[in-house]
Amino acid sequence: MNNLDQKTNHLLLLFPDNPSEKKVLSLTESIYSVGRHSDSTIKLNSSSISRHHATLIRKDLGETENIYILIDGDLKGQRSQNGILVNGKKTIHHRLEDGDVIIFGENEHKAIYKQENNLEKIKVDSLSNLSSEKLIKNIDSSSKISRERLQDTLVISEENLQENLTNKDINRLASFPELSPNPILEFDFDGNITYTNPAANLCFSDFLTTSTNSNPLIAGLSDKPTDSSGGLIIREIKIEDRYFEQYVHYLSKQNVIRTYIFDITERKNSEEKLKYQAFHDTLTGIPNRDFFYWKLAKFLQKRQKNKEKLAVLFIDIDRFKNINETLNHTTGDKLLESFAQRLTSCLPSYCFLSRWGGDEFTLIIPLDENLLTAKNIAEIIINSLKNPFLIAKYTIYVTCSIGIATYPDDGLEEKQLIKNADIALFRAKQMGKNNFQFYTTQLSQEQMLLFELENGLYNALENHELFLNFQPQFNLKTNMMSGVEVLLRWLHPTLGAISPAKFIPLAEETGLIISIGEWVLEKACMEGKKWQDLGYLPLLIAVNVSGKQFQQENFIEQVKYILNKTKFDPNYLEIEITETILMQDVEKTDLIIRELSALGVKFSLDDFGTGYSSLSYLKKFPFDTIKIDQSFVRDLDVNKQDQALVSAVITLAKGYNMKVVAEGVETENQKSLLKKLNCDIIQGWLVSKPLKQGDFSNFLTKYTKDIQFDIRSFNQSL
Ligand code: C2E
Ligand code: CA
Ligand code: CA
């Protein structure tokens, strides 16, 4: 447990639809997962809540200063289905402030975040209408672990026996042994039974004839060293399948041991059941996260003593979300069950497998020269998935990714090992899934950077850190500027300029690309409109659109809305999409292109030649432009194959009446070759680097006045 913040209390007041579930949580942990999932630390139950709906992260600003940040979805970038509203505004990342009103999902779960220095005050001020709330100071995840019953014997001396024996029953029963419904048994210090009450005769008829140590009711008691004044022992005994609690009273002066026996089988069984449930995953039946933690701690203790190694593996089913969504949750659950069974059956018995939560499993492997290595076991797991799972009417092929951390090299404590195995898993996912990776320190720095970027990206738009660059396109036929490609830039406050090649994929993963892309489109149209109004030559404005943005439900409406709002002439807007987008959903792509083309919007196929699409796709989709990727232009003057390909693409494009833009043209040589090959337009550093908005505007002013104005000398003057 972390220390409670002494200064500020962070409270989350939860108001679910069902008033009996109202709660006040005092936030103290560094991370909370909010959702419908059974492992959520803040569990919200309703259909509009996603399994991993939101995450609360504490950010420590100093020794005692900290804040909480609310993120939509989990830390891996999977967002919730129905989102979060904070103070009425949809958000995916929000720094919580006192009094913020949060709505999870579809208004069934409302929460208020309060920050106060005095809990009592809050109780009076803001909870006056919440009479039945429980003030839960901590959510201690370990409280789930049922406390082991105190089984050791408890010895109380005879002097304080009178005071300590508060159990009224025992006193009363001692006075009326014959009436007691519970067995009472007396024997001497040699183990000879001297008295039994009727209840004992009934319960233990089989044992009453056996004295001494073969009798479980007596065994071990007569040898017990007691001080001369006597004492009391409470112990638990098991006879056949029943459990008893035996209060043993040593009356040394009378040479008598008097015992009171209570049948506790029911309690014991339900305790066992609870204990089992508390330590096992209900779906798969294998040990759960608590059990894993406990086991890992035990393993580590032993390993520390013997200086032995151990590996912790994080195993995650690839694309499980897809399976779950396409083939319903029941099938998803069945798959998890079968997955756990498959692993259990192929792993050596000395490994310890548990379900961490969701589609994640953890494994402990003791490492020893005579045993299999972590690598061997990771391979066994990956190979075990070669055969499909047959569930209901489906044949499902799954793969998994594995991250491995070893003790003591990658961490000495449970938390560190788990964290590092998780980091290695992240890398395995990045490496294209279906593989395993060992943790390295370099990984952690890389991931930290990615985390930092991801976090920064949430606020980049709001903080005006994003801006646009413009790269002119030059027509080889007319010798004139014919268009401009809009390129997004991010100036991170501490990390400086971040390449779009780095942050665009992150924006895609987190879904932020939707709002960022919309902003780019609007800003580009706004600029274009300004230039048109100023009478600058007709200029085609090319905007890159990413897959997620293009595939979103209302992309057509979004473009129409922006065109309408900015009054930009659609005939001058060109949308650049890549072959990969095209392949994702061929029919939908076709529909979008046709509908927007009807308005006059142009489409260009970006990075041509790098994706999977065949030339035949060119015929199918009404593209206006093909952009030949820089990789074919780079060695054009020396590579005959590239020349042949570029030539073929140009010929074909002409056949379909499409323009060809060559990207990344850097040399005169490339330019003249492209001209020879009949290429229409070039874009690249030879003409101009991408320019800042102000510079590009300045250039356009001069260029419009004097068409001979040379952009290259303009570039050099910058
Ligand atoms: P892209 O669409 O292929 O953009 C062309 C890239 O080539 C740009 O990189 C540009 O700066 C660079 N470039 C232009 N001329 C030359 C040259 O002569 N030599 C070399 N070596 N490079 C040249 P940039 O700006 O780093 O952008 C990288 C990628 O990021 C873009 O590739 C595009 O896929 C993506 N991107 C940029 N802006 C946006 C945007 O607003 N939305 C989306 N979805 N993606 C964008
Ligand atoms: Ca592009
Ligand atoms: Ca490109």
JSON list of N, CA and C and ligand atoms in Angstrom, two decimals, residues 485 487 544 576 578 605-608 627-630 663 683, ligand 3:
[
{"chain": "A", "resi": 485, "resn": "GLU", "atom": "N", "xyz": [1.57, 19.69, -50.75]},
{"chain": "A", "resi": 485, "resn": "GLU", "atom": "CA", "xyz": [1.18, 18.64, -49.80]},
{"chain": "A", "resi": 485, "resn": "GLU", "atom": "C", "xyz": [1.27, 19.19, -48.39]},
{"chain": "A", "resi": 487, "resn": "LEU", "atom": "N", "xyz": [1.83, 18.71, -44.61]},
{"chain": "A", "resi": 487, "resn": "LEU", "atom": "CA", "xyz": [2.50, 17.73, -43.75]},
{"chain": "A", "resi": 487, "resn": "LEU", "atom": "C", "xyz": [2.45, 18.18, -42.29]},
{"chain": "A", "resi": 544, "resn": "ASN", "atom": "N", "xyz": [-3.00, 14.34, -46.22]},
{"chain": "A", "resi": 544, "resn": "ASN", "atom": "CA", "xyz": [-2.87, 12.91, -45.90]},
{"chain": "A", "resi": 544, "resn": "ASN", "atom": "C", "xyz": [-3.98, 12.49, -44.94]},
{"chain": "A", "resi": 576, "resn": "GLU", "atom": "N", "xyz": [-5.02, 12.18, -49.83]},
{"chain": "A", "resi": 576, "resn": "GLU", "atom": "CA", "xyz": [-4.02, 11.14, -50.09]},
{"chain": "A", "resi": 576, "resn": "GLU", "atom": "C", "xyz": [-4.28, 9.95, -49.19]},
{"chain": "A", "resi": 578, "resn": "THR", "atom": "N", "xyz": [-3.26, 5.61, -48.60]},
{"chain": "A", "resi": 578, "resn": "THR", "atom": "CA", "xyz": [-2.26, 4.62, -49.00]},
{"chain": "A", "resi": 578, "resn": "THR", "atom": "C", "xyz": [-2.95, 3.33, -49.46]},
{"chain": "A", "resi": 605, "resn": "LEU", "atom": "N", "xyz": [-3.31, 8.15, -54.69]},
{"chain": "A", "resi": 605, "resn": "LEU", "atom": "CA", "xyz": [-2.83, 6.92, -54.06]},
{"chain": "A", "resi": 605, "resn": "LEU", "atom": "C", "xyz": [-1.38, 7.16, -53.67]},
{"chain": "A", "resi": 606, "resn": "ASP", "atom": "N", "xyz": [-1.17, 7.26, -52.35]},
{"chain": "A", "resi": 606, "resn": "ASP", "atom": "CA", "xyz": [0.13, 7.65, -51.80]},
{"chain": "A", "resi": 606, "resn": "ASP", "atom": "C", "xyz": [1.07, 6.44, -51.70]},
{"chain": "A", "resi": 607, "resn": "ASP", "atom": "N", "xyz": [2.36, 6.71, -51.67]},
{"chain": "A", "resi": 607, "resn": "ASP", "atom": "CA", "xyz": [3.38, 5.67, -51.45]},
{"chain": "A", "resi": 607, "resn": "ASP", "atom": "C", "xyz": [3.21, 4.49, -52.39]},
{"chain": "A", "resi": 608, "resn": "PHE", "atom": "N", "xyz": [2.82, 4.75, -53.62]},
{"chain": "A", "resi": 608, "resn": "PHE", "atom": "CA", "xyz": [2.53, 3.64, -54.52]},
{"chain": "A", "resi": 608, "resn": "PHE", "atom": "C", "xyz": [3.74, 2.74, -54.69]},
{"chain": "A", "resi": 627, "resn": "LYS", "atom": "N", "xyz": [1.01, 8.61, -56.50]},
{"chain": "A", "resi": 627, "resn": "LYS", "atom": "CA", "xyz": [2.29, 9.14, -56.03]},
{"chain": "A", "resi": 627, "resn": "LYS", "atom": "C", "xyz": [3.29, 8.00, -55.95]},
{"chain": "A", "resi": 628, "resn": "ILE", "atom": "N", "xyz": [4.31, 8.08, -56.77]},
{"chain": "A", "resi": 628, "resn": "ILE", "atom": "CA", "xyz": [5.33, 7.02, -56.77]},
{"chain": "A", "resi": 628, "resn": "ILE", "atom": "C", "xyz": [6.23, 7.25, -55.56]},
{"chain": "A", "resi": 629, "resn": "ASP", "atom": "N", "xyz": [6.38, 6.21, -54.78]},
{"chain": "A", "resi": 629, "resn": "ASP", "atom": "CA", "xyz": [7.11, 6.34, -53.53]},
{"chain": "A", "resi": 629, "resn": "ASP", "atom": "C", "xyz": [8.58, 6.69, -53.74]},
{"chain": "A", "resi": 630, "resn": "GLN", "atom": "N", "xyz": [9.08, 7.42, -52.76]},
{"chain": "A", "resi": 630, "resn": "GLN", "atom": "CA", "xyz": [10.47, 7.88, -52.81]},
{"chain": "A", "resi": 630, "resn": "GLN", "atom": "C", "xyz": [11.47, 6.74, -53.01]},
{"chain": "A", "resi": 663, "resn": "GLU", "atom": "N", "xyz": [7.69, 11.30, -55.74]},
{"chain": "A", "resi": 663, "resn": "GLU", "atom": "CA", "xyz": [8.00, 11.85, -54.42]},
{"chain": "A", "resi": 663, "resn": "GLU", "atom": "C", "xyz": [9.50, 11.81, -54.14]},
{"chain": "A", "resi": 683, "resn": "GLN", "atom": "N", "xyz": [7.84, 16.24, -56.54]},
{"chain": "A", "resi": 683, "resn": "GLN", "atom": "CA", "xyz": [7.79, 16.82, -55.21]},
{"chain": "A", "resi": 683, "resn": "GLN", "atom": "C", "xyz": [9.06, 16.37, -54.52]},
{"chain": "B", "resi": 3, "resn": "CA", "atom": "CA", "xyz": [4.15, 9.43, -49.78]}
]
